[in-house]
Amino acid sequence: MSYYKTSELEKFGVSRRTVSNWIEKAKHGRLELALVEAKGKFYIAKTATNQAAVQKLVGNNRKYINRKSLKTVTPKPEFYELFQDEHVLGIISNISTYREIPLQYTYFDDGAEYWNRHTLQLAEDKRLNPLNSTISLLDANIGYLDKVLEDFTYVNVVDVGVGNALPTRKLLEHLLDAGKLKRYAAVDISRDMLAIAEKNIGAWFGDRIRFESYVNDISFEPFADVIAEPPDKDAKTTNLVLLLGGTLANFRAPEDALKVIRKSMGPNDLFAYGLKLDSPVNREQFDFRISGAANQSLPPQCKFMLDLLGIQEDFYTVETGFNEREQARYARIRLKHALSIDFESPRGPWRVDLNKDDALIVWWAKHSTASDVVELLSANGFNPLLTSQLPDHDYMLVLADLRCDIR
């Protein structure tokens, strides 16, 4: 009989100690759970009855708060200045339901500057990394891209999750020199990130490119309005939608973002996606280093977010690892105390209760093999035209158009 691995139960936010307590109680008849013994150890059996019982136990575990060491915190005033009402509700919902702070909310204010500094350091690094590998792959396939674009007079580049625009710089230079670039539109959830990208584009290209800026969360907001423009009978134009830097891997449901992107594109548009591939070595990589930044065990933008929420550093320990079931690297905090976060939401005061030993995910990167990527794109309405990897097989670029057989 199969059984739950401890790592599977941990994704619900319960600790190993809590799971051990459940097993001990079940062994002594104080809890109705069927157990499996394997190599001298006991595990919770995977049965329909146990599944319902485990879900109930998880719910009860979240409801019970040990008041003896309870800490109560409130987000700083800057939190409400940075985030709009829908963002605040999204953060509350994700902490309550998934025990996770979605990564897209960490790229605001100082979080955006931290990311900018990180990528600038990557640009100076001679070793392969997500930035220079993406640039290398675009360079290596520029001839193929030119061939695909030769029937079009102009190209609009739509840079989704633009960051600081560094991965796109050389591509934009190429399209400008070829006389093909018509518009450059940057799409990001963070106005602060967009401001950094706009500054960079201005420094690199001056008035050769008019920077268009659009605030959008691609996890649920289509951007067809960014792409749409009236047809020109004398010039044929296509849109090249970019999603570079592995952005998709940070989403809990990558397929939702892909569906939003597909619905935003027109029938003649192209999509380019870059990412880091799964490998035993990449599963162990957690390079969050930024010169001068504190707490290098967490991405600085995530530490910034915890500070905004009022969660002090001495309230938690940091854990990093690889979740086999979800095929994802993670960074999370493990609470030393029961914690209540008192929010002021658009719907009134809202308290989120977390138990001692609860885990809160602050960074997440889902891993995919090359075949996984092709399958994911195809299942969500894309037709891969080109797949390209560097010789070490750590990074991949895919160029795709839209499947006509999927609405």
GROMACS .gro file of C-alpha atoms in nm:
model
  407
    1MET     CA    1   0.000   0.000   0.000
    2SER     CA    2   0.134   0.345  -0.090
    3TYR     CA    3   0.180   0.611   0.176
    4TYR     CA    4   0.230   0.984   0.218
    5LYS     CA    5   0.588   1.103   0.222
    6THR     CA    6   0.653   1.367   0.486
    7SER     CA    7   0.746   1.612   0.208
    8GLU     CA    8   0.398   1.566   0.055
    9LEU     CA    9   0.230   1.660   0.381
   10GLU     CA   10   0.466   1.952   0.437
   11LYS     CA   11   0.328   2.126   0.130
   12PHE     CA   12   0.009   2.180   0.335
   13GLY     CA   13   0.215   2.388   0.578
   14VAL     CA   14   0.238   2.131   0.858
   15SER     CA   15   0.571   2.047   1.018
   16ARG     CA   16   0.749   1.711   1.043
   17ARG     CA   17   0.688   1.716   1.417
   18THR     CA   18   0.313   1.754   1.361
   19VAL     CA   19   0.313   1.457   1.119
   20SER     CA   20   0.509   1.250   1.375
   21ASN     CA   21   0.252   1.339   1.642
   22TRP     CA   22  -0.032   1.223   1.415
   23ILE     CA   23   0.144   0.890   1.356
   24GLU     CA   24   0.210   0.837   1.728
   25LYS     CA   25  -0.153   0.908   1.812
   26ALA     CA   26  -0.270   0.670   1.538
   27LYS     CA   27  -0.038   0.395   1.669
   28HIS     CA   28  -0.197   0.424   2.014
   29GLY     CA   29  -0.555   0.442   1.884
   30ARG     CA   30  -0.608   0.810   1.962
   31LEU     CA   31  -0.641   0.908   1.596
   32GLU     CA   32  -0.826   0.722   1.320
   33LEU     CA   33  -0.557   0.696   1.055
   34ALA     CA   34  -0.448   0.381   0.873
   35LEU     CA   35  -0.071   0.338   0.889
   36VAL     CA   36   0.184   0.159   0.671
   37GLU     CA   37   0.508   0.016   0.808
   38ALA     CA   38   0.814   0.028   0.582
   39LYS     CA   39   1.170  -0.051   0.689
   40GLY     CA   40   1.080  -0.016   1.055
   41LYS     CA   41   0.911   0.322   1.016
   42PHE     CA   42   0.542   0.410   1.013
   43TYR     CA   43   0.373   0.626   0.751
   44ILE     CA   44   0.018   0.750   0.683
   45ALA     CA   45  -0.143   0.526   0.420
   46LYS     CA   46  -0.276   0.680   0.099
   47THR     CA   47  -0.643   0.585   0.118
   48ALA     CA   48  -0.961   0.780   0.046
   49THR     CA   49  -1.052   0.767   0.416
   50ASN     CA   50  -0.709   0.891   0.520
   51GLN     CA   51  -0.716   1.169   0.259
   52ALA     CA   52  -1.034   1.313   0.412
   53ALA     CA   53  -0.892   1.271   0.763
   54VAL     CA   54  -0.565   1.441   0.671
   55GLN     CA   55  -0.749   1.737   0.514
   56LYS     CA   56  -0.952   1.774   0.833
   57LEU     CA   57  -0.638   1.752   1.049
   58VAL     CA   58  -0.467   2.018   0.837
   59GLY     CA   59  -0.768   2.244   0.881
   60ASN     CA   60  -0.776   2.184   1.257
   61ASN     CA   61  -0.402   2.245   1.277
   62ARG     CA   62  -0.448   2.583   1.116
   63LYS     CA   63  -0.741   2.673   1.341
   64TYR     CA   64  -0.560   2.594   1.664
   65ILE     CA   65  -0.319   2.865   1.770
   66ASN     CA   66  -0.090   2.821   2.069
   67ARG     CA   67  -0.147   3.151   2.249
   68LYS     CA   68   0.145   3.105   2.488
   69SER     CA   69   0.404   3.229   2.238
   70LEU     CA   70   0.171   3.409   1.996
   71LYS     CA   71   0.320   3.707   1.812
   72THR     CA   72   0.089   3.960   1.650
   73VAL     CA   73   0.218   4.181   1.370
   74THR     CA   74   0.072   4.444   1.139
   75PRO     CA   75   0.203   4.536   0.794
   76LYS     CA   76   0.393   4.864   0.775
   77PRO     CA   77   0.217   5.174   0.631
   78GLU     CA   78   0.442   5.141   0.323
   79PHE     CA   79   0.275   4.806   0.249
   80TYR     CA   80  -0.057   4.978   0.181
   81GLU     CA   81   0.112   5.257  -0.013
   82LEU     CA   82   0.280   5.008  -0.246
   83PHE     CA   83  -0.004   4.765  -0.311
   84GLN     CA   84  -0.346   4.823  -0.460
   85ASP     CA   85  -0.658   4.674  -0.303
   86GLU     CA   86  -0.659   4.368  -0.531
   87HIS     CA   87  -0.292   4.302  -0.449
   88VAL     CA   88  -0.361   4.315  -0.076
   89LEU     CA   89  -0.648   4.067  -0.115
   90GLY     CA   90  -0.428   3.843  -0.332
   91ILE     CA   91  -0.153   3.839  -0.070
   92ILE     CA   92  -0.403   3.762   0.210
   93SER     CA   93  -0.565   3.483   0.006
   94ASN     CA   94  -0.236   3.316  -0.087
   95ILE     CA   95  -0.098   3.325   0.267
   96SER     CA   96  -0.424   3.189   0.407
   97THR     CA   97  -0.483   2.918   0.146
   98TYR     CA   98  -0.142   2.813   0.017
   99ARG     CA   99   0.093   2.941   0.290
  100GLU     CA  100   0.276   3.131   0.018
  101ILE     CA  101   0.369   3.489  -0.070
  102PRO     CA  102   0.344   3.500  -0.453
  103LEU     CA  103   0.676   3.607  -0.601
  104GLN     CA  104   0.527   3.870  -0.833
  105TYR     CA  105   0.447   4.089  -0.532
  106THR     CA  106   0.812   4.107  -0.427
  107TYR     CA  107   0.922   4.321  -0.724
  108PHE     CA  108   0.783   4.648  -0.592
  109ASP     CA  109   0.983   4.944  -0.456
  110ASP     CA  110   1.313   4.822  -0.303
  111GLY     CA  111   1.231   4.470  -0.427
  112ALA     CA  112   1.258   4.596  -0.786
  113GLU     CA  113   1.593   4.758  -0.715
  114TYR     CA  114   1.723   4.440  -0.553
  115TRP     CA  115   1.632   4.245  -0.867
  116ASN     CA  116   1.796   4.508  -1.087
  117ARG     CA  117   2.120   4.484  -0.889
  118HIS     CA  118   2.110   4.104  -0.905
  119THR     CA  119   2.077   4.098  -1.285
  120LEU     CA  120   2.352   4.360  -1.324
  121GLN     CA  121   2.580   4.125  -1.129
  122LEU     CA  122   2.474   3.837  -1.354
  123ALA     CA  123   2.564   4.047  -1.659
  124GLU     CA  124   2.922   4.079  -1.531
  125ASP     CA  125   2.954   3.708  -1.449
  126LYS     CA  126   3.147   3.501  -1.706
  127ARG     CA  127   2.977   3.178  -1.598
  128LEU     CA  128   2.649   3.071  -1.758
  129ASN     CA  129   2.348   3.210  -1.574
  130PRO     CA  130   1.982   3.284  -1.656
  131LEU     CA  131   2.069   3.625  -1.804
  132ASN     CA  132   2.370   3.560  -2.026
  133SER     CA  133   2.237   3.220  -2.138
  134THR     CA  134   1.913   3.384  -2.258
  135ILE     CA  135   2.110   3.647  -2.448
  136SER     CA  136   2.334   3.376  -2.600
  137LEU     CA  137   2.034   3.171  -2.713
  138LEU     CA  138   1.869   3.474  -2.875
  139ASP     CA  139   2.196   3.553  -3.052
  140ALA     CA  140   2.240   3.195  -3.171
  141ASN     CA  141   1.893   3.187  -3.325
  142ILE     CA  142   1.868   3.536  -3.470
  143GLY     CA  143   1.906   3.399  -3.825
  144TYR     CA  144   1.607   3.169  -3.778
  145LEU     CA  145   1.402   3.453  -3.629
  146ASP     CA  146   1.489   3.674  -3.928
  147LYS     CA  147   1.367   3.398  -4.160
  148VAL     CA  148   1.036   3.369  -3.976
  149LEU     CA  149   0.992   3.748  -3.980
  150GLU     CA  150   1.091   3.807  -4.343
  151ASP     CA  151   0.730   3.823  -4.465
  152PHE     CA  152   0.651   4.104  -4.221
  153THR     CA  153   0.732   4.470  -4.276
  154TYR     CA  154   0.739   4.551  -3.906
  155VAL     CA  155   0.759   4.381  -3.568
  156ASN     CA  156   0.609   4.494  -3.239
  157VAL     CA  157   0.803   4.354  -2.942
  158VAL     CA  158   0.584   4.289  -2.636
  159ASP     CA  159   0.815   4.221  -2.341
  160VAL     CA  160   0.612   4.041  -2.072
  161GLY     CA  161   0.758   4.046  -1.719
  162VAL     CA  162   1.011   4.292  -1.854
  163GLY     CA  163   1.228   4.324  -1.542
  164ASN     CA  164   1.504   4.570  -1.633
  165ALA     CA  165   1.495   4.478  -2.008
  166LEU     CA  166   1.856   4.353  -2.011
  167PRO     CA  167   1.779   4.019  -2.187
  168THR     CA  168   1.610   4.204  -2.475
  169ARG     CA  169   1.868   4.475  -2.545
  170LYS     CA  170   2.064   4.303  -2.825
  171LEU     CA  171   1.746   4.176  -2.993
  172LEU     CA  172   1.605   4.529  -3.001
  173GLU     CA  173   1.932   4.659  -3.149
  174HIS     CA  174   1.911   4.395  -3.423
  175LEU     CA  175   1.550   4.477  -3.513
  176LEU     CA  176   1.625   4.850  -3.515
  177ASP     CA  177   1.925   4.804  -3.744
  178ALA     CA  178   1.708   4.592  -3.975
  179GLY     CA  179   1.446   4.869  -3.986
  180LYS     CA  180   1.178   4.630  -3.858
  181LEU     CA  181   1.103   4.748  -3.503
  182LYS     CA  182   0.777   4.941  -3.491
  183ARG     CA  183   0.678   4.939  -3.122
  184TYR     CA  184   0.828   4.824  -2.794
  185ALA     CA  185   0.571   4.754  -2.521
  186ALA     CA  186   0.677   4.647  -2.170
  187VAL     CA  187   0.428   4.457  -1.953
  188ASP     CA  188   0.486   4.400  -1.581
  189ILE     CA  189   0.290   4.387  -1.256
  190SER     CA  190   0.533   4.633  -1.094
  191ARG     CA  191   0.544   5.002  -1.185
  192ASP     CA  192   0.886   5.016  -1.017
  193MET     CA  193   1.021   4.747  -1.249
  194LEU     CA  194   0.873   4.926  -1.550
  195ALA     CA  195   1.040   5.251  -1.441
  196ILE     CA  196   1.381   5.078  -1.429
  197ALA     CA  197   1.323   4.927  -1.774
  198GLU     CA  198   1.218   5.264  -1.917
  199LYS     CA  199   1.532   5.428  -1.780
  200ASN     CA  200   1.748   5.157  -1.937
  201ILE     CA  201   1.576   5.171  -2.277
  202GLY     CA  202   1.621   5.549  -2.281
  203ALA     CA  203   1.991   5.519  -2.191
  204TRP     CA  204   2.056   5.255  -2.459
  205PHE     CA  205   1.845   5.384  -2.749
  206GLY     CA  206   1.753   5.747  -2.680
  207ASP     CA  207   1.462   5.854  -2.902
  208ARG     CA  208   1.504   5.556  -3.140
  209ILE     CA  209   1.253   5.364  -2.924
  210ARG     CA  210   0.938   5.504  -2.767
  211PHE     CA  211   0.889   5.309  -2.446
  212GLU     CA  212   0.532   5.191  -2.387
  213SER     CA  213   0.452   5.084  -2.032
  214TYR     CA  214   0.161   4.862  -1.921
  215VAL     CA  215   0.086   4.744  -1.565
  216ASN     CA  216  -0.059   4.394  -1.585
  217ASP     CA  217  -0.064   4.069  -1.386
  218ILE     CA  218  -0.040   3.791  -1.646
  219SER     CA  219  -0.163   3.531  -1.399
  220PHE     CA  220  -0.516   3.650  -1.481
  221GLU     CA  221  -0.515   3.976  -1.686
  222PRO     CA  222  -0.505   3.952  -2.068
  223PHE     CA  223  -0.319   4.226  -2.254
  224ALA     CA  224  -0.489   4.211  -2.593
  225ASP     CA  225  -0.534   4.589  -2.571
  226VAL     CA  226  -0.154   4.627  -2.577
  227ILE     CA  227  -0.123   4.428  -2.899
  228ALA     CA  228  -0.432   4.543  -3.084
  229GLU     CA  229  -0.386   4.805  -3.357
  230PRO     CA  230  -0.571   4.880  -3.680
  231PRO     CA  231  -0.451   4.696  -3.993
  232ASP     CA  232  -0.228   4.876  -4.241
  233LYS     CA  233  -0.292   4.778  -4.604
  234ASP     CA  234   0.059   4.891  -4.703
  235ALA     CA  235   0.257   4.721  -4.425
  236LYS     CA  236   0.225   4.378  -4.264
  237THR     CA  237   0.301   4.375  -3.889
  238THR     CA  238   0.342   4.091  -3.639
  239ASN     CA  239   0.381   4.090  -3.262
  240LEU     CA  240   0.672   3.909  -3.099
  241VAL     CA  241   0.572   3.832  -2.739
  242LEU     CA  242   0.869   3.764  -2.511
  243LEU     CA  243   0.864   3.579  -2.179
  244LEU     CA  244   1.229   3.551  -2.083
  245GLY     CA  245   1.423   3.483  -1.764
  246GLY     CA  246   1.219   3.183  -1.650
  247THR     CA  247   0.929   3.396  -1.523
  248LEU     CA  248   0.677   3.120  -1.587
  249ALA     CA  249   0.854   2.884  -1.344
  250ASN     CA  250   0.765   3.111  -1.051
  251PHE     CA  251   0.388   3.072  -1.099
  252ARG     CA  252   0.192   2.820  -0.895
  253ALA     CA  253  -0.011   2.743  -1.211
  254PRO     CA  254   0.207   2.820  -1.518
  255GLU     CA  255  -0.069   2.702  -1.752
  256ASP     CA  256  -0.295   2.989  -1.633
  257ALA     CA  257  -0.039   3.248  -1.742
  258LEU     CA  258   0.014   3.072  -2.076
  259LYS     CA  259  -0.360   3.077  -2.145
  260VAL     CA  260  -0.369   3.451  -2.070
  261ILE     CA  261  -0.079   3.511  -2.310
  262ARG     CA  262  -0.236   3.301  -2.582
  263LYS     CA  263  -0.572   3.479  -2.553
  264SER     CA  264  -0.390   3.812  -2.583
  265MET     CA  265  -0.214   3.721  -2.911
  266GLY     CA  266  -0.331   3.743  -3.271
  267PRO     CA  267  -0.322   3.464  -3.532
  268ASN     CA  268   0.006   3.580  -3.693
  269ASP     CA  269   0.191   3.655  -3.369
  270LEU     CA  270   0.499   3.478  -3.232
  271PHE     CA  271   0.595   3.378  -2.878
  272ALA     CA  272   0.949   3.337  -2.740
  273TYR     CA  273   1.003   3.167  -2.404
  274GLY     CA  274   1.335   3.122  -2.222
  275LEU     CA  275   1.400   2.915  -1.909
  276LYS     CA  276   1.642   2.707  -1.703
  277LEU     CA  277   1.593   2.332  -1.751
  278ASP     CA  278   1.574   2.062  -1.487
  279SER     CA  279   1.896   1.884  -1.391
  280PRO     CA  280   2.041   1.738  -1.069
  281VAL     CA  281   2.284   2.032  -1.047
  282ASN     CA  282   2.019   2.299  -1.107
  283ARG     CA  283   1.802   2.150  -0.832
  284GLU     CA  284   2.074   2.247  -0.584
  285GLN     CA  285   2.129   2.606  -0.704
  286PHE     CA  286   2.013   2.891  -0.483
  287ASP     CA  287   2.221   3.192  -0.585
  288PHE     CA  288   2.054   3.492  -0.421
  289ARG     CA  289   2.374   3.689  -0.368
  290ILE     CA  290   2.363   4.066  -0.403
  291SER     CA  291   2.659   4.277  -0.295
  292GLY     CA  292   2.584   4.446   0.036
  293ALA     CA  293   2.248   4.275   0.091
  294ALA     CA  294   2.170   4.111   0.426
  295ASN     CA  295   2.036   3.758   0.480
  296GLN     CA  296   2.178   3.590   0.171
  297SER     CA  297   1.980   3.271   0.241
  298LEU     CA  298   1.670   3.449   0.107
  299PRO     CA  299   1.626   3.653  -0.211
  300PRO     CA  300   1.657   4.013  -0.083
  301GLN     CA  301   1.328   4.112  -0.244
  302CYS     CA  302   1.156   3.834  -0.045
  303LYS     CA  303   1.322   3.950   0.278
  304PHE     CA  304   1.199   4.301   0.193
  305MET     CA  305   0.843   4.165   0.160
  306LEU     CA  306   0.861   3.990   0.498
  307ASP     CA  307   0.982   4.313   0.655
  308LEU     CA  308   0.689   4.500   0.498
  309LEU     CA  309   0.450   4.248   0.654
  310GLY     CA  310   0.610   4.309   0.994
  311ILE     CA  311   0.753   3.956   1.020
  312GLN     CA  312   1.080   4.001   1.206
  313GLU     CA  313   1.387   3.797   1.122
  314ASP     CA  314   1.404   3.639   1.470
  315PHE     CA  315   1.051   3.497   1.421
  316TYR     CA  316   1.165   3.235   1.170
  317THR     CA  317   1.435   3.012   1.029
  318VAL     CA  318   1.506   2.983   0.655
  319GLU     CA  319   1.479   2.655   0.464
  320THR     CA  320   1.570   2.586   0.101
  321GLY     CA  321   1.525   2.262  -0.087
  322PHE     CA  322   1.369   2.072  -0.375
  323ASN     CA  323   1.012   1.943  -0.362
  324GLU     CA  324   1.013   1.612  -0.550
  325ARG     CA  325   0.636   1.590  -0.585
  326GLU     CA  326   0.599   1.942  -0.727
  327GLN     CA  327   0.936   1.927  -0.908
  328ALA     CA  328   1.026   2.272  -0.775
  329ARG     CA  329   1.299   2.445  -0.580
  330TYR     CA  330   1.174   2.653  -0.292
  331ALA     CA  331   1.282   2.895  -0.023
  332ARG     CA  332   1.053   2.915   0.277
  333ILE     CA  333   1.048   3.034   0.635
  334ARG     CA  334   0.962   2.810   0.930
  335LEU     CA  335   0.794   2.999   1.214
  336LYS     CA  336   0.943   2.979   1.563
  337HIS     CA  337   0.622   3.117   1.716
  338ALA     CA  338   0.251   3.118   1.642
  339LEU     CA  339   0.188   3.433   1.439
  340SER     CA  340  -0.113   3.649   1.363
  341ILE     CA  341  -0.096   3.909   1.083
  342ASP     CA  342  -0.357   4.184   1.118
  343PHE     CA  343  -0.437   4.330   0.776
  344GLU     CA  344  -0.651   4.628   0.681
  345SER     CA  345  -0.815   4.493   0.368
  346PRO     CA  346  -1.064   4.657   0.130
  347ARG     CA  347  -1.325   4.439   0.302
  348GLY     CA  348  -1.231   4.549   0.651
  349PRO     CA  349  -0.993   4.412   0.919
  350TRP     CA  350  -0.864   4.067   0.831
  351ARG     CA  351  -0.653   3.842   1.054
  352VAL     CA  352  -0.440   3.560   0.916
  353ASP     CA  353  -0.334   3.306   1.180
  354LEU     CA  354  -0.023   3.092   1.141
  355ASN     CA  355   0.092   2.824   1.384
  356LYS     CA  356   0.433   2.764   1.531
  357ASP     CA  357   0.628   2.541   1.289
  358ASP     CA  358   0.410   2.645   0.994
  359ALA     CA  359   0.607   2.698   0.672
  360LEU     CA  360   0.553   3.000   0.448
  361ILE     CA  361   0.690   2.977   0.092
  362VAL     CA  362   0.854   3.300  -0.025
  363TRP     CA  363   1.027   3.182  -0.344
  364TRP     CA  364   0.937   2.907  -0.588
  365ALA     CA  365   1.081   2.780  -0.919
  366LYS     CA  366   0.917   2.486  -1.091
  367HIS     CA  367   1.153   2.264  -1.290
  368SER     CA  368   1.082   2.131  -1.638
  369THR     CA  369   1.263   1.910  -1.885
  370ALA     CA  370   1.278   2.006  -2.253
  371SER     CA  371   0.996   1.762  -2.332
  372ASP     CA  372   0.790   1.903  -2.041
  373VAL     CA  373   0.819   2.252  -2.190
  374VAL     CA  374   0.709   2.143  -2.538
  375GLU     CA  375   0.416   1.948  -2.391
  376LEU     CA  376   0.308   2.240  -2.171
  377LEU     CA  377   0.317   2.487  -2.460
  378SER     CA  378   0.135   2.255  -2.696
  379ALA     CA  379  -0.136   2.176  -2.439
  380ASN     CA  380  -0.203   2.548  -2.394
  381GLY     CA  381  -0.242   2.647  -2.756
  382PHE     CA  382   0.115   2.703  -2.881
  383ASN     CA  383   0.292   2.533  -3.169
  384PRO     CA  384   0.670   2.519  -3.106
  385LEU     CA  385   0.860   2.613  -3.421
  386LEU     CA  386   1.209   2.606  -3.274
  387THR     CA  387   1.358   2.463  -2.956
  388SER     CA  388   1.718   2.549  -2.881
  389GLN     CA  389   1.959   2.463  -2.599
  390LEU     CA  390   2.314   2.558  -2.512
  391PRO     CA  391   2.570   2.271  -2.513
  392ASP     CA  392   2.541   2.218  -2.137
  393HIS     CA  393   2.163   2.160  -2.173
  394ASP     CA  394   2.092   2.386  -1.874
  395TYR     CA  395   1.899   2.657  -2.060
  396MET     CA  396   1.641   2.655  -2.338
  397LEU     CA  397   1.472   2.894  -2.579
  398VAL     CA  398   1.146   2.813  -2.758
  399LEU     CA  399   0.995   3.009  -3.046
  400ALA     CA  400   0.631   2.927  -3.113
  401ASP     CA  401   0.328   3.040  -3.304
  402LEU     CA  402  -0.037   2.970  -3.219
  403ARG     CA  403  -0.217   2.643  -3.278
  404CYS     CA  404  -0.524   2.696  -3.496
  405ASP     CA  405  -0.706   2.393  -3.358
  406ILE     CA  406  -0.736   2.527  -3.001
  407ARG     CA  407  -0.952   2.820  -2.900
   0.00000   0.00000   0.00000
